CSV table of C-alpha atoms and ligand atoms in Angstrom, one decimal:
chain,number,residue,atom,x,y,z
A,29,GLY,CA,-29.2,-24.3,-35.4
A,30,SER,CA,-31.5,-22.0,-36.9
A,31,LEU,CA,-34.1,-20.2,-35.4
A,32,LEU,CA,-36.7,-20.5,-37.6
A,33,SER,CA,-36.4,-22.3,-41.1
A,34,ALA,CA,-39.4,-23.8,-43.5
A,35,HIS,CA,-39.0,-26.7,-45.7
A,36,ASP,CA,-40.8,-28.1,-48.8
A,37,LEU,CA,-43.3,-25.5,-48.8
A,38,ARG,CA,-46.5,-24.7,-51.5
A,39,LYS,CA,-49.5,-22.7,-51.3
A,40,THR,CA,-51.7,-21.9,-55.0
A,41,TYR,CA,-53.8,-19.5,-54.7
A,42,GLY,CA,-56.3,-20.8,-56.4
A,43,SER,CA,-54.6,-22.2,-60.3
A,44,THR,CA,-51.7,-19.8,-59.4
A,45,PRO,CA,-48.8,-21.0,-57.5
A,46,ALA,CA,-47.3,-18.8,-54.9
A,47,LEU,CA,-45.0,-21.6,-53.2
A,48,ASP,CA,-44.0,-24.2,-55.6
A,49,GLY,CA,-41.1,-26.2,-53.0
A,50,ALA,CA,-39.6,-23.4,-51.1
A,51,SER,CA,-36.8,-23.6,-48.4
A,52,PHE,CA,-35.5,-21.4,-46.2
A,53,SER,CA,-33.6,-20.6,-42.6
A,54,VAL,CA,-32.5,-18.1,-40.8
A,55,HIS,CA,-30.3,-18.1,-37.3
A,56,PRO,CA,-30.6,-15.9,-33.8
A,57,GLY,CA,-29.9,-12.4,-34.8
A,58,GLU,CA,-28.9,-12.8,-38.7
A,59,VAL,CA,-30.2,-11.0,-41.4
A,60,VAL,CA,-31.5,-12.8,-44.8
A,61,ALA,CA,-32.8,-10.2,-47.9
A,62,VAL,CA,-35.3,-12.8,-49.9
A,63,MET,CA,-34.6,-11.2,-53.2
A,64,GLY,CA,-36.4,-11.9,-56.6
A,65,PRO,CA,-38.9,-10.1,-59.3
A,66,SER,CA,-42.2,-8.9,-58.3
A,67,GLY,CA,-44.8,-12.8,-58.4
A,68,SER,CA,-42.0,-14.7,-57.8
A,69,GLY,CA,-43.8,-15.7,-54.3
A,70,LYS,CA,-41.9,-13.6,-51.7
A,71,SER,CA,-44.5,-12.1,-49.9
A,72,THR,CA,-46.3,-15.1,-49.7
A,73,LEU,CA,-43.0,-17.4,-48.0
A,74,LEU,CA,-42.7,-13.9,-45.7
A,75,HIS,CA,-46.9,-14.4,-44.9
A,76,CYS,CA,-46.0,-18.4,-44.0
A,77,LEU,CA,-43.1,-18.2,-42.0
A,78,ALA,CA,-44.3,-14.9,-39.7
A,79,GLY,CA,-47.7,-17.6,-39.4
A,80,ILE,CA,-50.1,-15.2,-40.9
A,81,VAL,CA,-50.8,-17.5,-43.6
A,82,ASN,CA,-50.5,-21.7,-43.9
A,83,PRO,CA,-49.0,-23.9,-46.4
A,84,ASP,CA,-51.3,-25.6,-48.7
A,85,SER,CA,-47.9,-28.1,-47.7
A,86,GLY,CA,-44.3,-28.4,-46.2
A,87,THR,CA,-43.0,-27.2,-42.5
A,88,ILE,CA,-42.0,-24.3,-41.3
A,89,THR,CA,-39.9,-24.8,-37.7
A,90,TYR,CA,-39.9,-21.4,-35.1
A,91,ALA,CA,-38.1,-22.6,-32.1
A,92,GLY,CA,-37.9,-25.8,-32.2
A,93,ARG,CA,-41.8,-26.5,-32.6
A,94,GLU,CA,-43.8,-26.6,-35.4
A,95,LEU,CA,-46.1,-24.0,-36.5
A,96,SER,CA,-48.4,-25.9,-37.9
A,97,ALA,CA,-48.6,-28.1,-34.9
A,98,MET,CA,-50.3,-25.0,-33.4
A,99,SER,CA,-53.4,-23.5,-32.6
A,100,ASP,CA,-54.3,-19.8,-34.5
A,101,ALA,CA,-54.5,-18.3,-31.4
A,102,GLU,CA,-50.9,-20.3,-30.2
A,103,ARG,CA,-49.8,-18.4,-33.6
A,104,SER,CA,-51.1,-15.2,-32.7
A,105,ALA,CA,-49.4,-15.6,-29.0
A,106,LEU,CA,-46.9,-16.2,-30.6
A,107,ARG,CA,-46.8,-13.2,-33.5
A,108,ARG,CA,-47.1,-10.7,-31.1
A,109,SER,CA,-44.8,-12.2,-28.2
A,110,ASP,CA,-41.5,-13.4,-31.1
A,111,PHE,CA,-42.2,-11.2,-34.3
A,112,GLY,CA,-42.4,-7.6,-34.6
A,113,PHE,CA,-43.0,-6.2,-38.2
A,114,VAL,CA,-42.4,-3.9,-40.2
A,115,PHE,CA,-44.8,-3.7,-43.7
A,116,GLN,CA,-44.2,-0.8,-47.2
A,117,PHE,CA,-46.6,2.0,-45.4
A,118,GLY,CA,-49.8,1.8,-43.8
A,119,GLN,CA,-48.7,0.1,-40.6
A,120,LEU,CA,-48.7,2.3,-37.9
A,121,VAL,CA,-52.6,3.3,-36.0
A,122,PRO,CA,-53.4,7.1,-37.7
A,123,GLU,CA,-55.0,7.9,-34.1
A,124,LEU,CA,-52.2,6.9,-31.9
A,125,THR,CA,-49.2,9.6,-31.0
A,126,CYS,CA,-45.9,7.9,-33.1
A,127,VAL,CA,-44.9,7.4,-28.8
A,128,GLU,CA,-48.3,5.6,-28.1
A,129,ASN,CA,-48.2,3.5,-31.2
A,130,VAL,CA,-43.9,2.5,-30.7
A,131,ALA,CA,-45.6,1.6,-27.5
A,132,LEU,CA,-48.2,-0.9,-27.9
A,133,PRO,CA,-46.6,-4.6,-29.0
A,134,LEU,CA,-45.8,-3.7,-25.3
A,135,ARG,CA,-49.2,-2.7,-24.4
A,136,LEU,CA,-50.3,-5.7,-26.1
A,137,ASN,CA,-48.0,-8.1,-24.1
A,138,GLY,CA,-49.4,-6.6,-20.6
A,139,VAL,CA,-46.9,-3.7,-20.1
A,140,LYS,CA,-48.2,-1.2,-18.3
A,141,ARG,CA,-48.5,2.5,-19.8
A,142,LYS,CA,-46.0,4.2,-18.3
A,143,ALA,CA,-43.3,1.9,-18.2
A,144,ALA,CA,-44.0,0.6,-22.0
A,145,GLU,CA,-43.9,4.6,-23.0
A,146,ARG,CA,-40.2,5.3,-21.4
A,147,THR,CA,-38.7,2.3,-23.2
A,148,ALA,CA,-40.9,3.2,-26.0
A,149,LEU,CA,-39.3,6.9,-26.4
A,150,GLU,CA,-35.5,4.9,-25.5
A,151,TRP,CA,-36.3,3.6,-28.8
A,152,MET,CA,-37.2,6.1,-30.3
A,153,GLU,CA,-34.1,8.2,-29.4
A,154,ARG,CA,-31.8,4.9,-30.8
A,155,LEU,CA,-33.6,5.5,-34.1
A,156,GLU,CA,-33.5,8.9,-34.5
A,157,VAL,CA,-37.2,10.0,-33.8
A,158,ASP,CA,-37.3,10.9,-30.3
A,159,GLY,CA,-38.7,14.3,-30.9
A,160,LEU,CA,-41.8,12.8,-32.5
A,161,GLY,CA,-43.2,11.5,-29.6
A,162,GLY,CA,-46.4,13.3,-29.0
A,163,LYS,CA,-47.1,13.8,-32.7
A,164,ARG,CA,-49.4,11.4,-34.7
A,165,PRO,CA,-48.1,9.2,-38.1
A,166,GLY,CA,-49.8,12.2,-40.4
A,167,GLU,CA,-47.7,15.1,-38.7
A,168,VAL,CA,-44.0,12.9,-39.6
A,169,SER,CA,-42.3,12.3,-43.4
A,170,GLY,CA,-42.5,9.1,-44.9
A,171,GLY,CA,-38.8,8.3,-43.3
A,172,GLN,CA,-39.9,9.3,-40.5
A,173,GLY,CA,-42.7,7.3,-40.3
A,174,GLN,CA,-40.7,3.7,-41.2
A,175,ARG,CA,-38.0,4.9,-38.3
A,176,VAL,CA,-41.1,5.4,-36.3
A,177,ALA,CA,-42.1,1.9,-37.2
A,178,VAL,CA,-39.3,-0.1,-36.8
A,179,ALA,CA,-38.6,1.8,-33.0
A,180,ARG,CA,-42.9,-0.1,-33.0
A,181,ALA,CA,-41.6,-3.8,-34.5
A,182,LEU,CA,-38.3,-3.9,-31.8
A,183,ALA,CA,-40.1,-2.0,-28.8
A,184,GLY,CA,-41.6,-5.3,-28.0
A,185,SER,CA,-38.0,-7.6,-27.9
A,186,PRO,CA,-38.8,-9.6,-30.7
A,187,LYS,CA,-36.4,-12.4,-32.0
A,188,VAL,CA,-37.5,-12.1,-35.7
A,189,ILE,CA,-38.3,-9.1,-37.2
A,190,PHE,CA,-40.3,-9.6,-41.1
A,191,ALA,CA,-39.4,-6.3,-43.1
A,192,ASP,CA,-41.6,-6.2,-46.2
A,193,GLU,CA,-40.3,-3.3,-48.5
A,194,PRO,CA,-39.1,-1.6,-45.6
A,195,THR,CA,-37.6,1.2,-47.6
A,196,GLY,CA,-39.9,0.8,-50.7
A,197,ALA,CA,-41.8,4.3,-50.5
A,198,LEU,CA,-38.5,6.2,-49.7
A,199,ASP,CA,-35.9,7.7,-51.2
A,200,SER,CA,-32.4,5.7,-51.4
A,201,LEU,CA,-30.7,8.3,-48.8
A,202,ASN,CA,-34.2,7.9,-46.4
A,203,GLY,CA,-34.1,3.7,-46.9
A,204,GLU,CA,-30.5,3.7,-46.3
A,205,ARG,CA,-30.1,5.1,-42.7
A,206,VAL,CA,-33.3,3.0,-42.1
A,207,MET,CA,-31.8,0.2,-43.2
A,208,GLU,CA,-28.4,1.1,-41.3
A,209,LEU,CA,-30.7,1.8,-38.3
A,210,LEU,CA,-32.4,-1.6,-38.5
A,211,THR,CA,-30.0,-3.6,-38.7
A,212,GLU,CA,-28.1,-1.7,-36.0
A,213,ALA,CA,-30.6,-2.4,-34.0
A,214,ALA,CA,-31.5,-5.6,-35.1
A,215,ARG,CA,-27.2,-6.9,-35.1
A,216,SER,CA,-27.0,-5.4,-31.2
A,217,SER,CA,-30.4,-6.9,-29.9
A,218,HIS,CA,-29.1,-10.7,-31.8
A,219,VAL,CA,-32.7,-10.6,-33.0
A,220,ALA,CA,-33.0,-12.5,-36.5
A,221,VAL,CA,-34.8,-10.6,-39.5
A,222,VAL,CA,-36.1,-11.5,-42.3
A,223,LEU,CA,-36.2,-9.1,-45.3
A,224,VAL,CA,-37.9,-9.0,-48.5
A,225,THR,CA,-37.1,-6.7,-51.4
A,226,HIS,CA,-35.6,-6.1,-54.8
A,227,GLU,CA,-33.8,-3.4,-54.3
A,228,ALA,CA,-30.1,-4.8,-54.7
A,229,ARG,CA,-28.5,-1.5,-52.0
A,230,VAL,CA,-31.3,-3.1,-49.3
A,231,ALA,CA,-30.2,-6.4,-49.8
A,232,ALA,CA,-26.4,-5.1,-49.3
A,233,PHE,CA,-27.4,-4.4,-45.6
A,234,SER,CA,-27.9,-8.3,-45.3
A,235,ASP,CA,-25.7,-11.6,-44.6
A,236,ARG,CA,-27.4,-13.8,-46.8
A,237,ASP,CA,-28.8,-13.0,-49.4
A,238,VAL,CA,-31.9,-15.9,-51.1
A,239,THR,CA,-33.9,-15.8,-53.9
A,240,VAL,CA,-37.1,-16.1,-55.0
A,241,ARG,CA,-37.8,-17.2,-58.6
A,242,ASP,CA,-41.3,-18.6,-59.3
A,243,GLY,CA,-41.5,-19.6,-55.9
A,244,ARG,CA,-38.4,-21.7,-55.1
A,245,ALA,CA,-35.8,-20.7,-52.2
A,246,HIS,CA,-32.6,-20.1,-53.6
A,247,ASN,CA,-29.6,-19.9,-51.9
A,248,LEU,CA,-26.7,-17.3,-52.9
A,249,GLU,CA,-23.1,-16.3,-51.3
A,250,TYR,CA,-22.4,-15.5,-47.3
A,251,SER,CA,-21.2,-12.1,-48.0
A,252,ALA,CA,-20.0,-12.0,-44.9
B,317,LIG,P1,-43.9,-11.5,-54.4
B,317,LIG,O1,-43.7,-11.0,-52.9
B,317,LIG,O2,-42.9,-12.4,-55.0
B,317,LIG,O3,-44.3,-10.0,-55.7
B,317,LIG,P2,-46.2,-12.8,-53.7
B,317,LIG,O4,-46.1,-14.0,-52.4
B,317,LIG,O5,-47.1,-11.6,-53.2
B,317,LIG,O6,-45.0,-12.4,-55.0
B,317,LIG,O7,-47.2,-13.2,-55.1
B,317,LIG,C1,-47.0,-14.3,-55.4
B,317,LIG,C2,-47.8,-15.1,-57.1
B,317,LIG,O8,-48.9,-15.3,-55.8
B,317,LIG,C3,-48.2,-13.7,-57.4
B,317,LIG,O9,-48.5,-14.7,-58.7
B,317,LIG,C4,-49.2,-13.3,-56.7
B,317,LIG,O10,-50.2,-12.7,-57.2
B,317,LIG,C5,-49.8,-15.4,-56.0
B,317,LIG,N1,-50.9,-14.5,-55.3
B,317,LIG,C6,-49.4,-14.2,-53.7
B,317,LIG,N2,-51.4,-13.9,-52.7
B,317,LIG,C7,-52.6,-13.9,-53.0
B,317,LIG,C8,-53.7,-13.7,-52.7
B,317,LIG,N3,-54.2,-13.5,-51.5
B,317,LIG,N4,-54.7,-14.4,-53.9
B,317,LIG,C9,-54.3,-15.2,-55.3
B,317,LIG,N5,-53.6,-15.0,-55.7
B,317,LIG,C10,-52.2,-14.3,-54.5
B,318,LIG,P1,-45.8,-7.1,-53.2
B,318,LIG,O1,-45.3,-8.1,-53.8
B,318,LIG,O2,-44.5,-5.9,-53.0
B,318,LIG,O3,-45.4,-8.0,-51.4
B,318,LIG,P2,-48.7,-7.1,-53.8
B,318,LIG,O4,-48.9,-6.4,-54.7
B,318,LIG,O5,-47.8,-8.3,-54.5
B,318,LIG,O6,-47.1,-6.3,-53.0
B,318,LIG,O7,-49.2,-8.3,-52.6
B,318,LIG,C1,-49.7,-7.1,-51.3
B,318,LIG,C2,-50.7,-7.8,-50.5
B,318,LIG,O8,-51.8,-8.3,-51.7
B,318,LIG,C3,-50.0,-9.2,-50.3
B,318,LIG,O9,-50.8,-9.3,-48.5
B,318,LIG,C4,-50.6,-10.2,-51.2
B,318,LIG,O10,-50.7,-11.9,-50.5
B,318,LIG,C5,-51.7,-9.8,-52.0
B,318,LIG,N1,-51.8,-10.8,-53.5
B,318,LIG,C6,-51.3,-10.4,-54.2
B,318,LIG,N2,-51.9,-10.9,-55.3
B,318,LIG,C7,-52.7,-11.1,-55.1
B,318,LIG,C8,-53.6,-12.0,-56.0
B,318,LIG,N3,-53.3,-11.6,-57.0
B,318,LIG,N4,-54.5,-11.7,-55.7
B,318,LIG,C9,-55.2,-11.9,-54.2
B,318,LIG,N5,-54.8,-10.6,-53.7
B,318,LIG,C10,-53.0,-10.9,-54.1
């Protein structure tokens, strides 16, 4: 069955409808690309699925539990334990070194510093940025920073990674390498990925594409 699903989501900001009956589902280990024009509701859908934004109506079910039935504290605990996030930019804590950034989700889940940084370095090795551990985010390139961000998203052993335009600030070569590393790592660890992008060459790394138009999600073909 599906790990995370949404049914008939509606969300309005003032008089602007952002979601107008959107439905969605993703299976464990599946990479789904959410595509569509700017302003169509992709980010709002992602934020609802991740429990960051509450829809006005509709249901979201994660691992058999309805998100709306949880308290805010339960939803943030779920985000910490089960979800990882990669955004376009500005997500790394500038005061921390890269390895401290990657270790952060483990530290927040109660893992001791040494063990957390050991695991963090393993993920950094996998993302080919293990040489950058002692540097701060401001001292690495955009592509390196995104690999560090992907390592951080994976380090907490999430069940789902939410990625909103994760390569939007990168050139195509770096963007494709980041997508390759992200999807390889996610598939081999059986992590589901909800990937928001407007770029076809980024969506090419998905198992399945969903298009959002005017706040409604439409399934496209299985590309597998
Ligand atoms: P996309 O990610 O596809 O560009 P969004 O989900 O960001 O679309 O936005 C969908 C619509 O909702 C747009 O019209 C946008 O301006 C509006 N919107 C999104 N977030 C907010 C917000 N926090 N406040 C007001 N309007 C918003
Ligand atoms: P994208 O569509 O690439 O995700 P946006 O610029 O549409 O980026 O949205 C970035 C952030 O701003 C999102 O968190 C979104 O919810 C919020 N946002 C989008 N449109 C509005 C708006 N009209 N008013 C306030 N916040 C908005």
